[in-house]
Coordinates of C-alpha atoms in Angstrom, one line a residue:
X1 CA 90.7 83.7 144.2
X2 CA 89.3 86.1 147.1
X3 CA 87.6 89.2 146.2
X4 CA 90.8 91.1 147.9
X5 CA 92.9 89.1 146.0
X6 CA 91.1 89.7 142.6
X7 CA 91.3 93.7 143.8
X8 CA 94.9 93.6 144.2
X9 CA 95.2 91.7 140.6
X10 CA 93.2 94.2 138.7
X11 CA 95.0 97.4 140.6
X12 CA 98.6 96.1 139.6
X13 CA 97.7 94.8 136.1
X14 CA 95.5 97.2 135.2
X15 CA 98.4 99.5 133.7
X16 CA 99.2 96.9 131.4
X17 CA 95.6 96.3 130.2
X18 CA 93.6 94.1 132.5
X19 CA 90.1 94.8 132.5
X20 CA 86.8 92.4 133.4
X21 CA 86.9 90.9 130.0
X22 CA 90.4 89.2 130.7
X23 CA 89.4 88.2 134.4
X24 CA 86.4 86.1 132.6
X25 CA 88.8 84.4 130.4
X26 CA 91.4 83.6 132.9
X27 CA 88.3 82.3 135.7
X28 CA 89.2 78.9 134.5
X29 CA 93.0 79.0 135.6
X30 CA 92.0 80.4 139.2
X31 CA 91.0 77.1 141.0
X32 CA 94.7 75.4 139.1
X33 CA 96.2 78.3 141.5
X34 CA 98.0 79.6 138.4
X35 CA 98.6 83.9 138.0
X36 CA 97.8 85.6 135.5
X37 CA 100.3 88.0 133.7
X38 CA 101.0 89.7 130.9
X39 CA 104.2 89.0 128.8
X40 CA 106.6 91.6 128.5
X41 CA 109.3 90.0 126.5
X42 CA 110.0 86.8 125.0
X43 CA 113.6 85.0 123.9
X44 CA 115.0 81.9 123.5
X45 CA 112.0 80.0 125.0
X46 CA 111.7 82.0 127.7
X47 CA 109.7 85.3 128.6
X48 CA 109.4 87.6 131.2
X49 CA 105.8 87.8 132.6
X50 CA 104.4 91.1 134.9
X51 CA 102.3 89.9 137.1
X52 CA 100.6 90.9 140.6
X53 CA 103.8 89.4 142.2
X54 CA 106.2 91.7 140.2
X55 CA 108.2 90.4 136.9
X56 CA 108.6 86.3 136.8
X57 CA 110.9 84.6 134.6
X58 CA 109.2 81.5 132.9
X59 CA 109.7 78.9 130.5
X60 CA 107.1 78.2 127.6
X61 CA 108.2 74.9 126.6
X62 CA 105.0 73.7 127.9
X63 CA 102.5 75.4 125.4
X64 CA 105.1 75.9 122.5
X65 CA 103.7 74.0 119.6
X66 CA 104.9 73.0 116.0
X67 CA 102.4 75.5 115.0
X68 CA 104.8 79.2 114.9
X69 CA 101.5 81.2 115.1
X70 CA 100.5 79.8 118.5
X71 CA 103.7 80.3 120.4
X72 CA 104.2 82.5 123.4
X73 CA 104.5 86.3 122.1
X74 CA 105.0 89.5 123.6
X75 CA 101.6 90.9 124.6
X76 CA 100.0 87.6 125.4
X77 CA 97.8 87.4 128.5
X78 CA 98.9 83.9 130.2
X79 CA 98.6 81.7 133.2
X80 CA 101.7 81.3 134.8
X81 CA 103.0 79.0 137.3
X82 CA 103.6 80.8 140.9
X83 CA 106.9 78.8 141.7
X84 CA 108.8 76.2 140.4
X85 CA 112.4 75.5 138.9
X86 CA 111.9 76.4 136.2
X87 CA 108.6 78.0 136.2
X88 CA 106.0 77.5 133.6
X89 CA 103.6 79.4 131.7
X90 CA 101.1 76.7 131.4
X91 CA 98.6 78.7 128.8
X92 CA 98.1 81.8 127.0
X93 CA 94.4 83.4 126.8
X94 CA 92.5 83.6 123.6
X95 CA 94.2 86.8 121.8
X96 CA 92.1 89.4 120.5
X97 CA 94.1 90.7 117.7
X98 CA 97.6 89.3 116.2
X99 CA 100.4 90.9 114.3
X100 CA 101.4 88.4 111.7
X101 CA 104.1 88.2 109.1
X102 CA 105.2 85.6 106.7
X103 CA 109.0 84.9 107.4
X104 CA 112.1 84.8 105.1
X105 CA 112.3 81.2 105.0
X106 CA 111.2 78.8 102.3
X107 CA 108.8 77.0 104.5
X108 CA 106.2 79.8 104.3
X109 CA 105.8 80.2 107.7
X110 CA 104.0 82.8 109.6
X111 CA 105.7 84.4 112.5
X112 CA 103.5 86.2 115.3
X113 CA 105.0 89.6 116.3
X114 CA 102.7 90.7 119.0
X115 CA 99.3 90.0 120.5
X116 CA 96.5 91.7 121.8
X117 CA 97.3 95.1 119.9
X118 CA 94.7 98.1 119.5
X119 CA 96.8 100.5 117.8
X120 CA 99.4 99.7 114.9
X121 CA 102.0 102.7 114.9
X122 CA 103.8 102.6 111.7
X123 CA 107.2 104.5 111.9
X124 CA 108.0 106.2 108.5
X125 CA 111.4 108.5 108.6
X126 CA 111.5 111.8 106.6
X127 CA 115.2 111.4 106.6
X128 CA 115.1 109.4 103.1
X129 CA 112.6 109.4 100.3
X130 CA 109.0 107.8 101.0
X131 CA 108.6 104.3 100.2
X132 CA 104.9 104.4 99.8
X133 CA 104.7 100.8 98.7
X134 CA 106.5 99.4 102.0
X135 CA 104.0 102.0 104.0
X136 CA 100.8 100.4 102.2
X137 CA 102.7 96.8 103.0
X138 CA 102.8 97.8 106.7
X139 CA 99.1 98.8 106.2
X140 CA 97.9 95.8 105.0
X141 CA 99.1 93.6 108.2
X142 CA 98.3 96.2 110.5
X143 CA 94.6 96.0 109.2
X144 CA 94.9 92.4 108.7
X145 CA 95.9 92.3 112.9
X146 CA 92.6 93.9 113.7
X147 CA 94.2 96.6 115.1
X148 CA 94.0 100.4 114.0
X149 CA 96.9 101.4 111.9
X150 CA 98.6 104.9 112.3
X151 CA 101.3 106.4 110.2
X152 CA 103.7 108.4 112.4
X153 CA 106.2 110.2 110.3
X154 CA 109.4 110.3 112.2
X155 CA 112.3 113.0 112.2
X156 CA 109.8 115.4 110.6
X157 CA 112.6 118.2 112.2
X158 CA 115.0 117.5 109.2
X159 CA 112.4 118.9 106.5
X160 CA 112.3 122.8 107.5
X161 CA 109.8 124.0 105.2
X162 CA 106.2 123.3 106.8
X163 CA 104.6 123.1 103.1
X164 CA 107.2 120.5 102.2
X165 CA 105.8 118.3 105.0
X166 CA 102.5 119.1 104.4
X167 CA 103.0 118.1 101.1
X168 CA 104.6 114.3 102.4
X169 CA 101.6 114.4 104.5
X170 CA 99.3 114.4 102.1
X171 CA 101.3 111.7 99.7
X172 CA 101.0 109.4 102.4
X173 CA 97.4 110.2 103.3
X174 CA 96.8 109.3 99.2
X175 CA 98.4 105.7 100.1
X176 CA 96.5 105.1 103.6
X177 CA 92.8 106.0 103.3
X178 CA 91.3 105.6 106.7
X179 CA 94.8 105.9 108.5
X180 CA 96.0 109.3 110.6
X181 CA 99.1 110.5 109.6
X182 CA 100.8 112.4 111.8
X183 CA 104.4 114.0 111.4
X184 CA 106.4 114.3 114.6
X185 CA 110.0 115.5 115.9
X186 CA 110.7 113.3 118.9
X187 CA 113.3 115.5 119.5
X188 CA 111.7 118.9 119.2
X189 CA 108.5 117.6 120.4
X190 CA 106.1 118.3 117.5
X191 CA 103.2 115.9 117.3
X192 CA 103.9 113.9 120.3
X193 CA 100.7 114.9 121.9
X194 CA 98.8 113.8 118.8
X195 CA 100.8 110.6 119.4
X196 CA 100.5 110.4 122.8
X197 CA 96.8 111.0 122.6
X198 CA 96.8 107.8 120.5
X199 CA 98.8 105.2 122.3
X200 CA 97.3 106.3 125.9
X201 CA 94.1 104.1 125.5
X202 CA 95.1 100.5 125.0
X203 CA 97.7 98.8 123.7
X204 CA 100.1 99.9 120.8
X205 CA 102.9 98.3 118.5
X206 CA 105.7 100.3 116.9
X207 CA 106.7 99.2 113.6
X208 CA 108.9 99.9 110.9
X209 CA 112.4 99.4 109.1
X210 CA 115.8 100.1 110.9
X211 CA 116.6 103.6 111.4
X212 CA 112.8 104.9 111.5
X213 CA 113.4 106.1 114.9
X214 CA 111.3 104.0 116.9
X215 CA 113.4 103.9 119.9
X216 CA 113.5 107.5 120.1
X217 CA 110.0 107.9 119.6
X218 CA 109.4 105.2 122.5
X219 CA 111.7 107.1 124.8
X220 CA 110.1 110.5 124.1
X221 CA 106.3 108.7 124.8
X222 CA 108.3 107.1 127.6
X223 CA 109.2 110.2 129.0
X224 CA 113.0 108.7 130.0
X225 CA 115.8 107.0 128.0
X226 CA 114.8 103.6 128.3
X227 CA 115.5 102.2 124.9
X228 CA 118.7 101.9 123.2
X229 CA 119.3 104.7 120.0
X230 CA 121.7 104.6 117.3
X231 CA 122.7 106.8 114.6
X232 CA 121.5 106.3 111.0
X233 CA 123.9 106.0 108.0
X234 CA 124.3 109.4 106.3
X235 CA 124.7 107.4 102.9
X236 CA 121.4 105.8 102.6
X237 CA 119.4 106.6 106.2
X238 CA 119.4 103.1 107.2
X239 CA 120.2 102.3 110.8
X240 CA 121.1 99.0 112.6
X241 CA 118.6 96.8 114.8
X242 CA 118.7 99.1 118.2
X243 CA 116.2 97.1 119.4
X244 CA 116.8 93.1 119.1
X245 CA 113.4 91.7 121.2
X246 CA 110.0 93.2 121.6
X247 CA 109.3 94.6 124.7
X248 CA 106.3 95.7 126.2
X249 CA 106.2 98.9 128.3
X250 CA 103.7 100.6 130.5
X251 CA 103.7 104.3 129.4
X252 CA 103.4 107.0 132.5
X253 CA 100.5 108.9 131.0
X254 CA 98.5 105.1 130.5
X255 CA 98.2 102.9 127.7
X256 CA 101.0 100.3 126.6
X257 CA 103.9 100.0 124.2
X258 CA 105.4 97.2 122.3
X259 CA 108.7 98.2 120.9
X260 CA 109.9 95.9 117.9
X261 CA 113.2 95.4 115.6
X262 CA 113.6 96.8 113.0
X263 CA 111.7 94.8 110.2
X264 CA 113.7 94.4 106.5
X265 CA 111.2 92.0 105.3
X266 CA 107.8 92.3 105.6
X267 CA 105.8 89.6 103.7
X268 CA 102.3 89.1 103.5
X269 CA 100.4 86.1 105.5
X270 CA 97.0 85.7 104.8
X271 CA 96.4 89.4 104.3
X272 CA 93.3 89.6 101.8
X273 CA 91.1 91.7 103.9
X274 CA 94.1 94.1 105.1
X275 CA 95.2 94.8 101.2
X276 CA 91.6 95.4 100.1
X277 CA 91.2 98.1 103.2
X278 CA 94.4 99.5 102.2
X279 CA 93.3 99.9 98.8
X280 CA 89.6 100.6 99.7
X281 CA 89.0 102.9 97.0
X282 CA 90.1 100.6 94.0
X283 CA 87.7 98.1 95.4
X284 CA 85.1 100.3 95.6
X285 CA 85.5 101.3 92.1
X286 CA 86.0 97.5 90.9
X287 CA 81.8 97.3 92.2
X288 CA 81.2 99.5 88.9
X289 CA 82.9 97.7 86.8
X290 CA 81.1 96.2 84.1
X291 CA 82.2 92.7 84.7
X292 CA 82.2 91.3 88.5
X293 CA 85.5 89.5 87.6
X294 CA 87.0 92.3 86.0
X295 CA 90.9 92.2 86.3
X296 CA 91.3 96.0 85.5
X297 CA 93.9 95.5 82.5
X298 CA 91.9 95.9 79.2
X299 CA 88.0 95.2 80.0
X300 CA 85.5 97.6 78.5
X301 CA 83.6 99.2 81.1
X302 CA 86.2 99.1 83.8
X303 CA 85.8 101.8 86.5
X304 CA 89.3 101.3 87.7
X305 CA 90.9 101.6 84.4
X306 CA 88.7 105.0 83.5
X307 CA 89.6 106.3 87.3
X308 CA 93.2 106.3 86.0
X309 CA 92.7 107.7 82.9
X310 CA 91.0 110.9 84.3
X311 CA 93.4 111.0 86.9
X312 CA 91.2 110.3 90.0
X313 CA 93.6 107.1 91.0
X314 CA 97.4 107.0 90.7
X315 CA 98.6 104.4 88.6
X316 CA 101.0 103.8 90.8
X317 CA 98.3 102.5 93.5
X318 CA 96.5 100.2 90.8
X319 CA 100.3 98.2 90.6
X320 CA 100.8 98.1 94.3
X321 CA 97.5 96.6 94.8
X322 CA 98.4 94.0 92.1
X323 CA 101.6 93.2 93.7
X324 CA 100.3 92.5 97.2
X325 CA 97.3 90.5 95.8
X326 CA 99.6 88.0 93.9
X327 CA 102.3 87.8 96.6
X328 CA 99.3 87.3 99.3
X329 CA 97.8 84.7 96.9
X330 CA 101.2 82.8 96.5
X331 CA 101.8 82.6 100.4
X332 CA 98.0 81.3 100.9
X333 CA 98.4 78.6 98.3
X334 CA 101.5 77.1 99.6
X335 CA 99.4 76.1 102.5
X336 CA 96.0 75.5 100.8
X337 CA 96.0 72.7 98.1
X338 CA 92.2 73.1 97.3
X339 CA 93.5 77.1 96.2
X340 CA 96.9 76.1 94.3
X341 CA 94.1 73.4 92.3
X342 CA 92.1 76.7 91.4
X343 CA 95.1 79.0 90.2
X344 CA 96.5 76.5 88.1
X345 CA 93.1 76.0 86.5
X346 CA 92.5 79.8 86.6
X347 CA 96.3 79.9 84.6
X348 CA 94.9 77.0 82.4
X349 CA 91.8 79.2 81.6
X350 CA 93.6 82.4 81.2
X351 CA 96.0 80.8 78.7
X352 CA 94.0 79.1 76.4
X353 CA 92.0 82.4 76.0
X354 CA 95.3 84.3 75.0
X355 CA 96.1 81.5 72.4
X356 CA 92.5 81.7 71.2
X357 CA 92.7 85.3 70.7
X358 CA 96.4 85.1 69.3
X359 CA 94.8 82.4 66.4
X360 CA 92.0 84.8 65.7
X361 CA 94.1 87.8 65.2
X362 CA 96.6 85.7 62.7
X363 CA 93.4 84.7 60.6
X364 CA 92.5 80.9 60.0
X365 CA 95.2 80.3 57.5
X366 CA 98.0 81.2 59.6
X367 CA 99.5 77.8 60.0
X368 CA 99.3 76.6 56.4

């Protein structure tokens, strides 16, 4: 690639996140005559790739392995053939980040939703009661991906009292340590400048359930009605899938946005460190427990239980923490034979302790 062609590639792809580091990663494919590009949409084994020559349609079969986490996805930087019928994606560049959830199938496979994301925007509608557990679940996956999560409370115009909105923001902040929480009215424009400043640098992915207002928010950030918007049901605030594929869009003020379909199921996928970051205050308290393997159930000297007793830590947070850790452990165990054996061993150990405690409570002559 000549310096002039490299310059044209850089100017054409810079709005989509191309930089010198990506150019260095792509260098081995230059001699093969392949084109660099970013995947802006994937469907049915094919994808749309934005390149310096425009948007190209390419087949992903050449790089589709048996591992579902290694398929081409929206946000990937790829090496694509300049011509051919069909045209193929020959490789994708190493991902900086990847947003992955577990599938709803019984095969316990991971599903990659977006790649090379800097910010994960979790859209939460204020039109229905807050589900803090669901927010924590989204945040665990976001932290695990390597992206910086942001919670956007959409439809803030439906909550007329500013004091009520402030209380809702505070509730979410308690469940999202270290995460910006921004109330937004996509229709009125309140809070949009804050979100635009966040997404203006790098790539952001919009996440949330159906009816969360993601497409309305995307349109507001784009400055035009690119995404179709459907009304939510009045009875429960839920919506239908407006977006059916993941679409990557360059924002007029800079930055890139990936809009995703509404996610009904958000299963964890090997997200232990992400869970730890969502519940960082619990893990910090746990370091002060008397026993290093404290289960925070009834052990003496448990700093976590002491924090609940004093009101410093909401009991709901501990329940949610345990639930997500157990779920993540089950998912990992299904693909890790060694971990399965350790879990069974732990179950037997706890069972033996429980039986011994029961026998001690009943006394030495209870069998006679």
